[in-house]
Coordinates of C-alpha atoms in Angstrom, one line a residue:
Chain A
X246 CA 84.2 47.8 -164.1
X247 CA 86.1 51.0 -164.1
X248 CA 86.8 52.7 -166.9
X249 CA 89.0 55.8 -167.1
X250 CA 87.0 57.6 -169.6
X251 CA 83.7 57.1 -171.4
X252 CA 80.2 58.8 -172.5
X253 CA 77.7 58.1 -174.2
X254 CA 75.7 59.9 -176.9
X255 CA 73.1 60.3 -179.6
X256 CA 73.9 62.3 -182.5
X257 CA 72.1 63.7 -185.8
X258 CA 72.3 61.9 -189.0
X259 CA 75.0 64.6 -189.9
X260 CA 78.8 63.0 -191.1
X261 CA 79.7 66.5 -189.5
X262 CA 78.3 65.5 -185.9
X263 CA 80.1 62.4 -186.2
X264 CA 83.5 64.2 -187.5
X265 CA 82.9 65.9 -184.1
X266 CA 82.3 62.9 -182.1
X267 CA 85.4 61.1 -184.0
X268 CA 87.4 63.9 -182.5
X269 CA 85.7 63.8 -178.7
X270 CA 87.3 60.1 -178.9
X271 CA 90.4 60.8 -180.7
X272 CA 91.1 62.9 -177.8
X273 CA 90.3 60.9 -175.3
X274 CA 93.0 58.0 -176.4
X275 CA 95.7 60.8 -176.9
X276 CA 94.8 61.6 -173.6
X277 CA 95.2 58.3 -172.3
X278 CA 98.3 57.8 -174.3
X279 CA 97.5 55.2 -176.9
X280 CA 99.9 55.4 -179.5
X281 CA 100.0 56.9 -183.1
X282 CA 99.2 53.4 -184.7
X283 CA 96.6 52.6 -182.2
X284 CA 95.2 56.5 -183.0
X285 CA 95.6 56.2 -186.8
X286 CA 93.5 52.4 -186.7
X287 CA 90.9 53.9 -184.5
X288 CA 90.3 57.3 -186.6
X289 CA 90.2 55.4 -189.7
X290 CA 87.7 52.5 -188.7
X291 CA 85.1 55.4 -186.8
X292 CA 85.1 57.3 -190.0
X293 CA 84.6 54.5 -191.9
X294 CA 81.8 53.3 -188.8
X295 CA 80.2 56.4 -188.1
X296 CA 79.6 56.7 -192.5
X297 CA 78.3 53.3 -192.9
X298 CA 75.5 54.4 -189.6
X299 CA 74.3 58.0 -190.9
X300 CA 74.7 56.9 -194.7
X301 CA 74.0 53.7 -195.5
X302 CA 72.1 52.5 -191.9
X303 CA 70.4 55.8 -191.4
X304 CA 70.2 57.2 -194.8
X305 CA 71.2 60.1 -193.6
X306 CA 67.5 60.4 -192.2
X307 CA 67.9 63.6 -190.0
X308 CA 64.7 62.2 -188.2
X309 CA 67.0 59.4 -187.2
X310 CA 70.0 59.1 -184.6
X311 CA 73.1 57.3 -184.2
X312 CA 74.2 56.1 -180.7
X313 CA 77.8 56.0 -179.8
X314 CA 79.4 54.5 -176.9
X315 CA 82.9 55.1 -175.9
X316 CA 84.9 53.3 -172.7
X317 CA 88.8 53.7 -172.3
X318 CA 91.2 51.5 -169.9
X319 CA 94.4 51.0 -169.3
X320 CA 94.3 48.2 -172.1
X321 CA 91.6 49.0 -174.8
X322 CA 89.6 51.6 -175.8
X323 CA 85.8 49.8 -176.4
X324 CA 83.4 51.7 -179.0
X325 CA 79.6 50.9 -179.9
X326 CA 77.7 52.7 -183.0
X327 CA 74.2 51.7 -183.5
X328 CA 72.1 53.3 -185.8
X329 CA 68.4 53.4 -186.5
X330 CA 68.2 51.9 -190.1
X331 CA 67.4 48.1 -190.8
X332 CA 70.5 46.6 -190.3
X333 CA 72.4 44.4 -192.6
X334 CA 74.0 40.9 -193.6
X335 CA 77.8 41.1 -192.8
X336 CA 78.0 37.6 -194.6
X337 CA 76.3 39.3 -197.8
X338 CA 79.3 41.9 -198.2
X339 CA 81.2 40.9 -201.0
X340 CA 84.6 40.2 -200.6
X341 CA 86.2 43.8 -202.4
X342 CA 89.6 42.1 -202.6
X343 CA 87.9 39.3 -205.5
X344 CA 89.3 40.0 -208.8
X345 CA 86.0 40.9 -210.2
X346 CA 85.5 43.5 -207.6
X347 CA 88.9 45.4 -206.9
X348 CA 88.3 48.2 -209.4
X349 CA 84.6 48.8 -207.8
X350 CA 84.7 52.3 -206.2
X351 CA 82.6 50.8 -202.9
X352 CA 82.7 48.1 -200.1
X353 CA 86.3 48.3 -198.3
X354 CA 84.9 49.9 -195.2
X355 CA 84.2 46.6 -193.1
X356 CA 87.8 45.3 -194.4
X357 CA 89.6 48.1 -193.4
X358 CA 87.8 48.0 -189.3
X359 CA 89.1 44.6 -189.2
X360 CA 91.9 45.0 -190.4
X361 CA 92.7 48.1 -188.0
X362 CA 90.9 47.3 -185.1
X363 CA 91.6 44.3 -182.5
X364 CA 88.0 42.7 -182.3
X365 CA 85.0 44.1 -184.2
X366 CA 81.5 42.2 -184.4
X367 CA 77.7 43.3 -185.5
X368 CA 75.1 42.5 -183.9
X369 CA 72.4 39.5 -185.6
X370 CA 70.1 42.6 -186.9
X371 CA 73.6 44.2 -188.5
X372 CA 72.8 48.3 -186.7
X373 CA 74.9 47.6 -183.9
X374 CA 78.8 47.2 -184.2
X375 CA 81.0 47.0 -181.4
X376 CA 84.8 47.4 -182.1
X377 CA 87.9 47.4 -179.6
X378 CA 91.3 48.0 -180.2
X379 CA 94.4 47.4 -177.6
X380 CA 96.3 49.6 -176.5
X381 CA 99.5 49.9 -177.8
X382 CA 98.6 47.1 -179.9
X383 CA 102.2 45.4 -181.6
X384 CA 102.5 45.5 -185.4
X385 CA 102.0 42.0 -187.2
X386 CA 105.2 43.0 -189.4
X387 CA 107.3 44.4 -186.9
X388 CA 108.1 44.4 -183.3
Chain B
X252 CA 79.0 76.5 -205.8
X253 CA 81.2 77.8 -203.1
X254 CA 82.7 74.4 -202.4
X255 CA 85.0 74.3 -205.8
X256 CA 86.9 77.2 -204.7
X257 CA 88.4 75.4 -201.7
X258 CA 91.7 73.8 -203.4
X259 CA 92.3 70.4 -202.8
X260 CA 95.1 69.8 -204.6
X261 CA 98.2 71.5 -205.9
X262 CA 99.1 71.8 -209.6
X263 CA 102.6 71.6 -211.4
X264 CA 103.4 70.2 -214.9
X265 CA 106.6 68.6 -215.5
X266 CA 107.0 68.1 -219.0
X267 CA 104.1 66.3 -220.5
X268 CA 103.1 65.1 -216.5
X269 CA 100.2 66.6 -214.6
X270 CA 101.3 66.6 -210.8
X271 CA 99.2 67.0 -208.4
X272 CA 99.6 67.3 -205.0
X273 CA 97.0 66.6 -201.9
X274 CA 96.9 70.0 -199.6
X275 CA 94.5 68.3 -196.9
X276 CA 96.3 65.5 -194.5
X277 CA 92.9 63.7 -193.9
X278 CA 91.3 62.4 -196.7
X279 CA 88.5 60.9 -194.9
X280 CA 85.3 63.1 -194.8
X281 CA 83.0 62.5 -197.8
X282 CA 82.5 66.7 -198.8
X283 CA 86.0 66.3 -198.8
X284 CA 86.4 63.4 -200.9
X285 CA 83.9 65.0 -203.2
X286 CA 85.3 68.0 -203.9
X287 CA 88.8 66.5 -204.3
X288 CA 87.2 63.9 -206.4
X289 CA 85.4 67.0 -208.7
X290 CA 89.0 68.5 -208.8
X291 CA 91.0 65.4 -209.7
X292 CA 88.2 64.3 -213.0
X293 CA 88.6 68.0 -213.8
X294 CA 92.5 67.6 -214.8
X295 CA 90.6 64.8 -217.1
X296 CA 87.6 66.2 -217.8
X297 CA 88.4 70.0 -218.3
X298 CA 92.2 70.0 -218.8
X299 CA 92.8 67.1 -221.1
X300 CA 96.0 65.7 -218.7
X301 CA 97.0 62.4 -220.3
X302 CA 99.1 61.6 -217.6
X303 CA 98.8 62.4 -214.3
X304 CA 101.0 61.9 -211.2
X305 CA 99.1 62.2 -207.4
X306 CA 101.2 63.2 -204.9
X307 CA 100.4 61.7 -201.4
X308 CA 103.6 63.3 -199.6
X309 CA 101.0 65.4 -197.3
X310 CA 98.5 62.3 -196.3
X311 CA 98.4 61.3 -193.3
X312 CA 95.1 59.7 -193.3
X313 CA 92.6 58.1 -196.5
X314 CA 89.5 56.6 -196.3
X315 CA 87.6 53.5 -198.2
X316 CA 85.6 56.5 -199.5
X317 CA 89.0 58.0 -200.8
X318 CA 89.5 54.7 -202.4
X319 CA 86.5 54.7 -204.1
X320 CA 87.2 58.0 -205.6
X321 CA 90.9 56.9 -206.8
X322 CA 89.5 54.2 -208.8
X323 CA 86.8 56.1 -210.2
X324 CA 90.0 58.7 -211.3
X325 CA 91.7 55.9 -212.9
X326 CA 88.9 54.5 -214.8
X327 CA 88.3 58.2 -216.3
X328 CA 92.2 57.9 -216.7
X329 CA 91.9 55.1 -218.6
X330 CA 89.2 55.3 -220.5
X331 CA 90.5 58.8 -221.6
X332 CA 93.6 56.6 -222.8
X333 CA 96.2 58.4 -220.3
X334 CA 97.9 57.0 -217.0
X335 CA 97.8 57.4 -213.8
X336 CA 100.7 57.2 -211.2
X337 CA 100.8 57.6 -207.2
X338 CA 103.6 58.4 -205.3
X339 CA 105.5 59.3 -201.6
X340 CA 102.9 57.2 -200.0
X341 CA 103.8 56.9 -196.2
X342 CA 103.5 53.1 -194.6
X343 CA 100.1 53.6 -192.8
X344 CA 98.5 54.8 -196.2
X345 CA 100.5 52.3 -198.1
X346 CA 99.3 49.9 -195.9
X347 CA 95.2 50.8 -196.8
X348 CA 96.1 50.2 -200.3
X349 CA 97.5 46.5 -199.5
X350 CA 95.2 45.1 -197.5
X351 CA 92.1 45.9 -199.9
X352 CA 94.4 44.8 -202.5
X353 CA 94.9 47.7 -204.5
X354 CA 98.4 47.8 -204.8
X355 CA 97.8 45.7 -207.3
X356 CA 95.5 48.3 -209.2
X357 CA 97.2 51.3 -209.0
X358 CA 100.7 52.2 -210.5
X359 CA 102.9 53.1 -207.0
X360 CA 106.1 55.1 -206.7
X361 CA 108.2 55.0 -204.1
X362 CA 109.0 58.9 -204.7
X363 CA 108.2 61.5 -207.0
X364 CA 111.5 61.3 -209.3
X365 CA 110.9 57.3 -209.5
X366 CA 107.0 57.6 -211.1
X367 CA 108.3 60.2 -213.3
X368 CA 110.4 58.3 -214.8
X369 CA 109.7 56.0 -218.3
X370 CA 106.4 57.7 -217.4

């Protein structure tokens, strides 16, 4: 398949490595004119990706690396994040929109992907997410 | 530690109202969100502001990280017996706060004259 951009590449268990790679991909959808919405859901749901892989999968081990995988079309921009750390239930995150935990200060990461990107899924060991998001993707609550 | 000098926020009182306003567009990284996190417990903490008004006019992007660090600031708020109000939030942000369901946690203004008032 042919892709009009992509790479591929390990990084350091560094949040500023990943800001860097955030913006390498940021770039490359500007580039291939996604829109603002379809920029603003992708930035948001890599930071909140590329965190949850150094911190929480990696521990911010520095002995430990992060993949990332990047392809663009003319419809979707594809992204893969695998980290090095042990992985993780998706089922066993607790809902944080439950009454009993909105006012905790963690756990809206996954909910926020989802709700910004178009498909998201982890692999069965939980270190490997792949996310897409359309381009030019219509609102739910207009046009 | 050299990080406290970077201002994260702007300062103005109107009457009895601590307003402060986010310099950075991105909220997202987590030095970030820690040092704007050290600055906003410091209005509680250090200052003593009872009420206190966060201006999101310049925000263009916030992270669940961010989030955490807002309810953190309004349990301080709280427990310190003041309030807490956020205003000028643009759609995108707005729409963070509404699908994690905490627009139903936080006190939201449409614009800065609107949270002021009955404040």
């Amino acid at each position: 398949m042919a892709f009009n951009e992509e790479f591929e590449v390990r990084i350091p268990s560094d949040t500023a490595e990943g800001q860097a790679v955030q913006e390498r991909i940021i770039a490359l959808l500007e580039k291939q004119q996604f829109s603002a919405r379809d920029v603003f859901g992708v930035r948001l749901s890599l930071e909140e990706a590329l965190v949850n892989a150094i911190k929480h999968g990696n521990g911010m081990d520095p002995e430990k690396q992060v993949y990332v995988g990047c392809w663009v079309d003319d419809e979707k921009a594809r992204i893969e994040i695998e980290d090095q750390g042990p992985g993780f239930a998706v089922t066993d995150v607790p809902d944080p929109t439950a009454d009993e935990n909105l006012d905790k200060p963690c756990g809206r990461g996954i909910m926020l992907m989802r709700a910004f990107m178009s498909r998201l899924e982890y692999n069965e060991t939980g270190n490997r997410l792949l996310m897409e998001r359309l381009k030019n993707q219509p609102d739910n609550d207009d046009d | 530690m050299s990080s406290g000098d970077t201002r994260k926020l702007d300062i103005e009182k109107i009457g009895d109202v601590t307003v402060a306003t986010f310099t950075d567009k991105k909220i997202l990284d987590e030095t970030n969100i820690q040092i704007i996190g050290n600055q906003l417990f410091g209005l509680v903490d250090d200052v003593g502001s009872k009420k206190i008004l966060l201006d999101f006019s310049n925000v263009e992007y916030l992270s669940s990280a961010a989030l955490g660090k807002l309810i953190t600031m309004d349990k301080k708020v709280k427990g310190a017996e003041g309030k807490l109000r956020l205003c000028t939030i643009r759609p995108e942000i707005y729409e963070v706060f509404a699908i994690t369901k905490l627009n139903k946690l936080f006190s939201m203004h449409e614009n800065r004259d609107k949270a002021l008032e009955g404040f």
